[in-house]
XYZ file of C-alpha atoms in Angstrom:
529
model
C 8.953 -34.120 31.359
C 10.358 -30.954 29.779
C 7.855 -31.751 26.502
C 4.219 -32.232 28.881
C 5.173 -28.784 31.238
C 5.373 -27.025 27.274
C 2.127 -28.516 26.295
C 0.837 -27.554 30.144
C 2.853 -23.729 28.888
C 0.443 -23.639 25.807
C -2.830 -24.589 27.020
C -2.263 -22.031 29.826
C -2.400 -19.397 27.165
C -4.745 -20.181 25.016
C -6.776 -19.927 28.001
C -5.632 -16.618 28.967
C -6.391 -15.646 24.474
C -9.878 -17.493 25.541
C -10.977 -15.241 28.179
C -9.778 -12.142 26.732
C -13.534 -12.209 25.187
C -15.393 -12.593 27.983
C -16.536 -9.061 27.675
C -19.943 -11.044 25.798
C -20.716 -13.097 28.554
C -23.094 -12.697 31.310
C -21.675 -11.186 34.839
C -21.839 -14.793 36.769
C -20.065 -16.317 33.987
C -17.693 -13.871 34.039
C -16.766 -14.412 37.536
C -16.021 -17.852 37.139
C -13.689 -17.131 34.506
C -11.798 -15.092 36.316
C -10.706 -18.180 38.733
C -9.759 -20.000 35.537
C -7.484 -16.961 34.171
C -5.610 -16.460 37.347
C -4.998 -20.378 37.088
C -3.793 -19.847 33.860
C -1.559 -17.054 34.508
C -0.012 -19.140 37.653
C 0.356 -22.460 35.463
C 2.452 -20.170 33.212
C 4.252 -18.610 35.720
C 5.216 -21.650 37.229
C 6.364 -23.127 33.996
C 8.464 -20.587 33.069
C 9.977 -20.960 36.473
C 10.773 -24.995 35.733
C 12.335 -24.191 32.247
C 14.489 -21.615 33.612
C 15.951 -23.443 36.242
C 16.519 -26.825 34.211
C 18.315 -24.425 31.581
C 20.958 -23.259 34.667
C 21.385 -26.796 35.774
C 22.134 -28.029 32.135
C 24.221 -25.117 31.946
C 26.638 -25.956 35.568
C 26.675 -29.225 33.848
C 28.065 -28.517 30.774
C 30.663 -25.770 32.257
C 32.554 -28.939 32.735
C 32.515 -30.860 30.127
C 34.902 -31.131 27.209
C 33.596 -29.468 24.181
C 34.998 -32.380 21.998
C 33.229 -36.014 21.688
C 34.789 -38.099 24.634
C 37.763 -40.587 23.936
C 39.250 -37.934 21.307
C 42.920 -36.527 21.884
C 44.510 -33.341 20.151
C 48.022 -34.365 18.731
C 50.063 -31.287 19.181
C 53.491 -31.628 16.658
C 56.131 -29.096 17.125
C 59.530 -28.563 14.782
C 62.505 -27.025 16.529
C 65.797 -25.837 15.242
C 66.976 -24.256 18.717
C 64.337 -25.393 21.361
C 62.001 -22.602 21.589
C 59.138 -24.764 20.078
C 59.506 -27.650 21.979
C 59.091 -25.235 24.756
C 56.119 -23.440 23.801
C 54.668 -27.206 22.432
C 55.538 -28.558 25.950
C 53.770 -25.505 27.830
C 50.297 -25.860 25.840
C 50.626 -29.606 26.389
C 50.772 -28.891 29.806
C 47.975 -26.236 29.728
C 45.630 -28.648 27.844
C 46.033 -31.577 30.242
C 45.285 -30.164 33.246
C 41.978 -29.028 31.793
C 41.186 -32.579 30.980
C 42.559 -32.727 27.476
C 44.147 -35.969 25.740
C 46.718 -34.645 24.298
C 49.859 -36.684 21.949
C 52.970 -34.189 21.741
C 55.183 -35.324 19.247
C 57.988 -34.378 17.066
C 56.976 -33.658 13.242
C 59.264 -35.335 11.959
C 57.725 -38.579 13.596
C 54.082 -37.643 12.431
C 52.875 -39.443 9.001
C 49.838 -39.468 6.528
C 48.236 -42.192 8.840
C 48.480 -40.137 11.709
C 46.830 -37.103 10.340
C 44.219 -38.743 8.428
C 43.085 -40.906 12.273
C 43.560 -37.385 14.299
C 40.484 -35.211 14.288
C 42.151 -32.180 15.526
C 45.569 -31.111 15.519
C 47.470 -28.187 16.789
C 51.555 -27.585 15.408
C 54.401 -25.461 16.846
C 56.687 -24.794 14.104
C 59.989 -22.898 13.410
C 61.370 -21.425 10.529
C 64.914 -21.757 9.733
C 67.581 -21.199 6.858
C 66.029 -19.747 4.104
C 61.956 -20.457 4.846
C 62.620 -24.130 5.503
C 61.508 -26.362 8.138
C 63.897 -27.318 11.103
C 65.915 -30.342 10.630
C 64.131 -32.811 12.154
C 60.970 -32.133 10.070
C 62.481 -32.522 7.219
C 60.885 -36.095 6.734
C 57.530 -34.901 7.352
C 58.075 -32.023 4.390
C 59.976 -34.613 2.151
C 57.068 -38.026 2.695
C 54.215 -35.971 3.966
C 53.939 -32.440 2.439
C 54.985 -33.685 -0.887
C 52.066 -34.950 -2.223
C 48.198 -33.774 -1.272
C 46.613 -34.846 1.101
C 42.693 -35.400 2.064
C 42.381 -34.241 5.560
C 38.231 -32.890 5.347
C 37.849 -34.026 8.869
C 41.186 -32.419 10.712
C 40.258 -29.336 13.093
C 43.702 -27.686 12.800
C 45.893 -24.618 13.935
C 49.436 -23.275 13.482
C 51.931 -21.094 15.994
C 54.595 -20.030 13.365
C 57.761 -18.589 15.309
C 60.339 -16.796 13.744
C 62.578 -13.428 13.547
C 61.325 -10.336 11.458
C 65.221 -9.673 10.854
C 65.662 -12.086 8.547
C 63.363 -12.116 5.075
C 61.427 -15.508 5.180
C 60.043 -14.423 8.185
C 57.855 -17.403 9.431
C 57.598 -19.108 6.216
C 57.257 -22.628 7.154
C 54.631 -22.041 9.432
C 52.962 -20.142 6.553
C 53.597 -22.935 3.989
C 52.217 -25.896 6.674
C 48.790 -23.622 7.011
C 48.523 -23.552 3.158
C 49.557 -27.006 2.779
C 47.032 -27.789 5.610
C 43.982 -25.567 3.715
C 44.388 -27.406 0.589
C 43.847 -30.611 1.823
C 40.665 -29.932 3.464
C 41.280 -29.082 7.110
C 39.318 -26.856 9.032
C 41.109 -23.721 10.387
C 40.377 -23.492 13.865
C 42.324 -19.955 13.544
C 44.048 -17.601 10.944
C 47.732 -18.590 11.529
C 49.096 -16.435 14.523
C 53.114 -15.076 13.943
C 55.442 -14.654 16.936
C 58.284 -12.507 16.548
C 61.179 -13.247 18.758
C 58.863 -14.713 21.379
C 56.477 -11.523 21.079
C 53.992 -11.649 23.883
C 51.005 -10.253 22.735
C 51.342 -12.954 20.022
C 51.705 -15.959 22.545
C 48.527 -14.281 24.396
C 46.577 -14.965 21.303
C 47.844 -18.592 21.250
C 46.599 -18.925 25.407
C 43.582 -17.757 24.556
C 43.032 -19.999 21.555
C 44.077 -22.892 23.747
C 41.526 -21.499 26.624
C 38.764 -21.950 23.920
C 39.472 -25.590 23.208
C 39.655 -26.390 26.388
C 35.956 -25.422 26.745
C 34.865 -23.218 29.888
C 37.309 -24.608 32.244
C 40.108 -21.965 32.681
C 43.188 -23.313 31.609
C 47.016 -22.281 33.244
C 48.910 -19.814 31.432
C 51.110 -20.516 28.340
C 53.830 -19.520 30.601
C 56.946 -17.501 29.244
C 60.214 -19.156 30.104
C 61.347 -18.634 33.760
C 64.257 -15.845 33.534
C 67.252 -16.207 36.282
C 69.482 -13.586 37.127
C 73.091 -14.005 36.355
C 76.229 -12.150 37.059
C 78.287 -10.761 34.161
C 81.767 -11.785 36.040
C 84.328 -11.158 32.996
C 84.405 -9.898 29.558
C 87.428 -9.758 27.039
C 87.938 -9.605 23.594
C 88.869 -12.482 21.780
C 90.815 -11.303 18.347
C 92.357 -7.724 19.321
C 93.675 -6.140 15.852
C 91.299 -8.693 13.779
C 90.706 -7.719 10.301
C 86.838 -8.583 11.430
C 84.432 -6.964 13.789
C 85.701 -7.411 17.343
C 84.958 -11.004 19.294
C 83.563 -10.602 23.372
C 84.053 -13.381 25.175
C 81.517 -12.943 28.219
C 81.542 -15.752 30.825
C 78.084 -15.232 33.596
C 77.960 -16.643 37.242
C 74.464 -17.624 38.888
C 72.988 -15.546 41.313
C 71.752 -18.934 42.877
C 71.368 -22.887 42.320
C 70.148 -23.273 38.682
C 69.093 -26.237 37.230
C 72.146 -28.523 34.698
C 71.866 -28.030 31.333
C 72.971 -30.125 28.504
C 75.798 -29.311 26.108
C 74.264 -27.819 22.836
C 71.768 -25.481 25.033
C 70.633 -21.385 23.890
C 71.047 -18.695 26.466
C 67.883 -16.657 26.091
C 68.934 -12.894 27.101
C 66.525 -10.219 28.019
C 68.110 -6.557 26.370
C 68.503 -3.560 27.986
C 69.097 0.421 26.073
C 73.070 1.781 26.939
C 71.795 3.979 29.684
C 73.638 6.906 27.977
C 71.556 6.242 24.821
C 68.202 6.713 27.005
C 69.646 10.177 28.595
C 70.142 11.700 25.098
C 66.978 9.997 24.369
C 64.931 11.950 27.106
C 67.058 14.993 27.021
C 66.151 15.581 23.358
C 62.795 14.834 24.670
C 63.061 17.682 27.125
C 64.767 20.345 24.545
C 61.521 19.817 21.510
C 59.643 20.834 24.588
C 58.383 17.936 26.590
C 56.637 18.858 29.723
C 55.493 15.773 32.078
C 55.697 15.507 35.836
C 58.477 14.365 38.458
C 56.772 11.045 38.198
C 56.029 10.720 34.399
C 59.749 11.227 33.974
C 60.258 8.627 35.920
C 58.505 6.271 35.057
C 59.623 7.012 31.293
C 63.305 6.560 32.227
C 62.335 2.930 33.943
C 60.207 2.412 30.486
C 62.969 3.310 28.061
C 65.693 1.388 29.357
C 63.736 -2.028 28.545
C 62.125 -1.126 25.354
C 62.691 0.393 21.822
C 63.283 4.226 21.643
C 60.946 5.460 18.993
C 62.390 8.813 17.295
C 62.045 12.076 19.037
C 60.244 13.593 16.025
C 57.738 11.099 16.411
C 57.010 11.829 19.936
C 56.450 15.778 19.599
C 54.276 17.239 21.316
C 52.214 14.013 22.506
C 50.497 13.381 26.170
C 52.123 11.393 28.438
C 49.873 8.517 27.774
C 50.296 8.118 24.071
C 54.395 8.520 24.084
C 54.090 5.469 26.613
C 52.235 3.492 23.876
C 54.976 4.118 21.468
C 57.834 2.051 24.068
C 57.827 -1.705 22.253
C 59.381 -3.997 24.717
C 62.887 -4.829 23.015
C 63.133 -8.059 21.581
C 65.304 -11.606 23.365
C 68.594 -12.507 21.613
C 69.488 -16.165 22.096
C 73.180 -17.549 22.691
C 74.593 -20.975 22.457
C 76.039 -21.626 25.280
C 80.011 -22.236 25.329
C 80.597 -24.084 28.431
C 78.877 -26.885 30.352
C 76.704 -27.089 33.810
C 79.970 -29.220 34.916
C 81.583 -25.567 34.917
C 79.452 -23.438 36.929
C 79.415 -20.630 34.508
C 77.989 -20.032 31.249
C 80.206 -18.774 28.787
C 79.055 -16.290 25.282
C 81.064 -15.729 22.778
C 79.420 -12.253 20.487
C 80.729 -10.479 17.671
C 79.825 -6.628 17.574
C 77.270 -5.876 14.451
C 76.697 -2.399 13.282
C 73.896 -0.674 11.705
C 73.451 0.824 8.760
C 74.118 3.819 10.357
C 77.591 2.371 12.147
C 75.456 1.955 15.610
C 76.034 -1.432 17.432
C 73.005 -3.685 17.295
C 71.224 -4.010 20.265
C 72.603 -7.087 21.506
C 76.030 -6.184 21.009
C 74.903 -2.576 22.728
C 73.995 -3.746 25.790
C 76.131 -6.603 26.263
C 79.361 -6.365 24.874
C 79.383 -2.633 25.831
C 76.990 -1.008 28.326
C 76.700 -4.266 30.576
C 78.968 -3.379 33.628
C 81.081 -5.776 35.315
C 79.113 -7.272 38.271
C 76.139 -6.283 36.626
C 73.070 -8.751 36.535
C 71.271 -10.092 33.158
C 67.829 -11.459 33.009
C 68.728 -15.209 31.568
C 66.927 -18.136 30.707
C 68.542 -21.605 29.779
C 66.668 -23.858 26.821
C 67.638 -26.617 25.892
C 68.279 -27.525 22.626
C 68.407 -31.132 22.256
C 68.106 -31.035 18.387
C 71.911 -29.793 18.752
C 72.929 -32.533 21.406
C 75.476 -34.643 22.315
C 75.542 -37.892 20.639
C 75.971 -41.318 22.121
C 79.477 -42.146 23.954
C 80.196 -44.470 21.966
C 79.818 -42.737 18.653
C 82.538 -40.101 16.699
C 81.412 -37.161 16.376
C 82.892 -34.426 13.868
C 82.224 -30.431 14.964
C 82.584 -28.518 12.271
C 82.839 -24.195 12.224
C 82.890 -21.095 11.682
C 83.842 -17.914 13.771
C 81.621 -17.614 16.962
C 79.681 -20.524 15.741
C 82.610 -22.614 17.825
C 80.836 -21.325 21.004
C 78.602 -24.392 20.298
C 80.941 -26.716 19.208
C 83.367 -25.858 22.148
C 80.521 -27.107 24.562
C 79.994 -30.135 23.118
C 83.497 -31.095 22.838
C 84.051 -30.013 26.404
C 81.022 -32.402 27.150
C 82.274 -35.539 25.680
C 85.871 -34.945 26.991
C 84.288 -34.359 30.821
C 82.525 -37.580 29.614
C 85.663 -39.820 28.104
C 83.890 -39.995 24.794
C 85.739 -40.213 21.813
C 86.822 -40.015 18.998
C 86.258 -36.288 18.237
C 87.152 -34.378 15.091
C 86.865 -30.351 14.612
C 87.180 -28.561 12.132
C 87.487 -24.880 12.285
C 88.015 -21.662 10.260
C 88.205 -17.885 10.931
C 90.492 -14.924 9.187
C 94.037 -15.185 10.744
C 95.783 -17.311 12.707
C 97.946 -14.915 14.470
C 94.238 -13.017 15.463
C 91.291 -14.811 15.089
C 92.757 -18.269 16.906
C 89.866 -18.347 18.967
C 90.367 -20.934 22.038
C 92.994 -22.157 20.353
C 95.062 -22.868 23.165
C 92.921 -24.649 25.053
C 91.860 -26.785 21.482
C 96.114 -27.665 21.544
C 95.872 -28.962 24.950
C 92.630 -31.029 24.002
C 94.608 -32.493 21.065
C 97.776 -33.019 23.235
C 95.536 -34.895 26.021
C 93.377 -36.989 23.216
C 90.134 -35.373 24.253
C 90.551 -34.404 20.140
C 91.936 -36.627 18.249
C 92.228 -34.288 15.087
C 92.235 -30.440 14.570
C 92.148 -28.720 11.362
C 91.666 -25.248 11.165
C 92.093 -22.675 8.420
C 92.012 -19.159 7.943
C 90.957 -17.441 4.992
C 92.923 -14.469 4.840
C 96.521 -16.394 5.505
C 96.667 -17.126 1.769
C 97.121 -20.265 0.207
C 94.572 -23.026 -1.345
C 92.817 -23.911 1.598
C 91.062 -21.120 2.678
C 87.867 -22.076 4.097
C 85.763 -24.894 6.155
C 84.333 -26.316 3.123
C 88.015 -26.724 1.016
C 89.008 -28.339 4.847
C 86.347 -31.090 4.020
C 87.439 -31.728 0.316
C 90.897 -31.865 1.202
C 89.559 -34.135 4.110
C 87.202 -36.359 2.479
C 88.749 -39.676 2.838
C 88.602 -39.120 6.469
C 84.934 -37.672 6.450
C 83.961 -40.926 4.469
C 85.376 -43.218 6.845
C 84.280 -41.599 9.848
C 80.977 -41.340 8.455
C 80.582 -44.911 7.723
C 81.871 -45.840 11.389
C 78.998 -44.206 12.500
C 80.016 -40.684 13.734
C 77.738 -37.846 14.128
C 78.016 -34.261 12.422
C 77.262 -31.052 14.519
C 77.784 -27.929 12.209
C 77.435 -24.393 13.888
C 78.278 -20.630 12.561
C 76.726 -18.771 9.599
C 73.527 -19.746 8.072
C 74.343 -17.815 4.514
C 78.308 -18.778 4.129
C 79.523 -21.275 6.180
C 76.135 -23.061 6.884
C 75.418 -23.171 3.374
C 79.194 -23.554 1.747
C 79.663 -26.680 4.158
C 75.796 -27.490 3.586
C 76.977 -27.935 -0.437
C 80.505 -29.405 0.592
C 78.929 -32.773 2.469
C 76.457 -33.126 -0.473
C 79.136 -33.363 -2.685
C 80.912 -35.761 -0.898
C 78.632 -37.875 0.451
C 75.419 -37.460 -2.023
C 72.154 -35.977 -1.695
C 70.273 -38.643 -0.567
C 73.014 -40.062 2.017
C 73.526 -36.391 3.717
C 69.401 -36.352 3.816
C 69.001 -39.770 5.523
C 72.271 -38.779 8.369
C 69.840 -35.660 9.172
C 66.171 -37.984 9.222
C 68.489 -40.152 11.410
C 69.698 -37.606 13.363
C 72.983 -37.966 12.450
C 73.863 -34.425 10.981
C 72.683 -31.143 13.198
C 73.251 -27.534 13.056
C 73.127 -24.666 14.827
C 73.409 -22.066 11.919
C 71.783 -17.730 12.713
């Protein structure tokens, strides 16, 4: 149809070209040619109508459709250490589906060669933890995957690397996946997109690549986690005259219901600036010579107290509008979470950090310090299942450091409001007669056979023993045993001593290739920052 109204289209004007000569003719002849150009002219007209409105219709049609052949699915692979990729992973999943999209979320770990080489386009999720490597449980894909190259010419593919500026291998993973994912032939879909402590502006780039895939049907928002307020009902400190930085325990009370969690889940925090800090902040402002309205000032206090003060120097002499550019939101600290949903309260446990400069870290700022008693916090619960509770019937062995039993104290505190058993922790700190932290509530554990051993050292006691991993040499009968009965390791504290002292330890006890299959099984977990 469309191919005789185009041959109609082009007869019509060479016609029209035709008549254009008719100047030559005689006057009658030219009359009747007339009739035939104003046919012409209409024919065309009408033509151009037709093609017009089949274009639209093909268009509504298509507005629709999925721009992918039919039957095709997107496998969407996340890695987690703490939970906030499963999150994001589970929100695009969502997002995808309900614009018609087949979509296979799975854990990396689980993903093989066969998988990627059947998928024809692929989107991954991945964290970055210890030192640039991949989260635990995709350590099988790096080790039997990643390994060796890979032809993957026909894999649409594109990577969400999440990570923390603080620390120096700042996304790395996520970097060496892309590379990994260039070499063997896959087609970028885009340039790998960094998020820095869940930045937004980053996850906005994300949405909108997932709103492109999804074709012209307008997909829901890659929704940020739902915040709840909580109450901050009592703070103390934990080791009073410690040779270390001082220990906050901060226990929170729910505003409202709130959904259970499971032991092992990450209290996501939204900061605020010590109100005192943002008065000198603005005052300074006012003595360089500031000059805004009642309203300006204003709204720059309600600004400042949620973001990042830039210097004063730096905001000299600028407009209103530009100094509000300058206000970066301030970035979420996450928590694990000392206590159980079985308690009604969530307990922290943070240890002041300074600056270089001998200022207290934002974190430690707001919460241990400028955070008022009765005072509501912006909180979100994730859970972290890569740091879970094993099954009932298996040991399990908690092994720390410092406020890395904040974790461990929550999963031990599961199992015992669960009757499983046995349970083993092992935990170090400076001094006993300071840095005991929970330690009476750890005796009364032992005493009831919730635990049914307790060794803890402290380093600066003297003596052999003086840290977690000497505990686990001295201990490695018992380790061995347990370990072959089945149990279940959950390590928690440091990432750069204890994480990777202990980290060593077990390899030397157990062997390499042993301590790597427990953590493809599932076996061995941490929870190391």
């Amino acid at each position: 149809m469309i191919q005789a109204l185009l041959l109609l289209l082009l007869l019509a004007l060479a016609v029209i070209a035709a008549l254009i000569q008719v100047e030559a003719l005689p006057e009658l002849s030219r009359a009747a040619t007339r009739w035939w150009a104003a046919a012409g002219m209409l024919l065309t007209y009408l033509t151009w109508c037709f093609l017009l409105l089949s274009k639209r219709r093909r268009s509504q049609r298509g507005e629709h459709a999925s721009p992918e052949p039919a039957g095709t699915t997107w496998l969407l692979a996340y890695a987690s250490q703490t939970g906030t990729a499963v999150e994001i992973a589970q929100r695009s999943a969502a997002a995808l589906r309900g614009a018609g999209q087949a979509v296979d979320l799975r854990d990396l770990g689980s993903v093989n060669t066969d998988d990627l080489r059947r998928a024809s386009r692929a989107l991954f999720v991945v964290a970055t933890t210890g030192e640039g490597e991949a989260p635990e449980s995709a350590q099988a894909f790096v080790h039997r995957v990643m390994a060796q190259a890979q032809p993957l010419p026909q894999l649409r593919s594109a990577v969400l690397a999440l990570g923390d500026r603080e620390y120096p291998q700042f996304c790395a993973f996520g970097h060496a996946l892309q590379a990994w994912l260039q070499q063997a032939g896959s087609q970028v879909l885009q340039p790998l997109i960094e998020v820095d402590a869940g930045e937004p502006v980053a996850l906005a780039r994300w949405h909108t690549l997932l709103q492109s895939l999804a074709g012209k049907q307008a997909i829901e928002l890659v929704a940020t986690p739902r915040f709840e307020r909580w109450t901050l009902e009592q703070r103390v400190v934990m080791n009073p005259g410690s040779l270390g930085l001082p220990i906050h325990l901060l226990r929170l009370r729910p505003t409202s219901a709130i959904a259970p969690w499971q032991p092992g889940a990450i209290a996501t925090i939204k900061l605020q600036q010590d109100r005192a800090r943002v008065r000198a902040w603005l005052e300074a402002l006012v003595a360089q010579g500031a000059d805004y309205s009642a309203d300006q000032w204003q709204m720059l206090q309600r600004q400042a107290q949620l973001c990042r003060l830039p210097s004063t120097a730096s905001c000299r002499g600028l407009p209103f509008a530009d100094l509000i550019v300058l206000l970066l939101p301030l970035p979420q600290r996450n928590y694990s979470i000392a206590s159980t949903a079985a308690d009604g309260v969530i307990d922290l446990l943070l240890r002041e950090t300074r600056t270089p400069q001998g200022e207290l870290g934002l974190g430690a700022a707001w919460l241990c310090q400028a955070c008022a008693i009765g005072e509501t916090v912006d909180l979100h619960v994730r859970e972290n299942r890569q740091f879970g509770l094993p099954p009932d019937s298996a040991p399990l062995i908690l092994i720390g450091a410092g406020t890395g039993i904040a974790g461990l104290r929550a999963l031990l505190r599961g199992r015992m409001q669960r009757g499983s058993r046995p349970n083993w922790l092992i935990f170090g700190e400076r001094q006993r007669s300071r840095d005991a932290l929970f330690d009476t509530e750890l005796q009364a554990a032992l005493q009831s056979g919730g635990l049914q051993h307790l060794d803890q050292v402290y380093s600066r006691d003297g003596g052999e023993i003086r840290h977690v991993q000497d505990l686990l040499a001295a201990q490695a009968q018992r380790l061995c045993q347990w370990i072959e009965q089945g149990a279940h390791l959950r390590i928690c504290g440091s990432a750069d001593t204890m994480g990777k002292a202990v980290d060593q330890q077990l390899q030397a006890l157990l062997g390499s290739a042993a301590l790597a299959a427990l953590t493809a099984e599932g076996r061995c977990r941490k929870d190391v920052y």
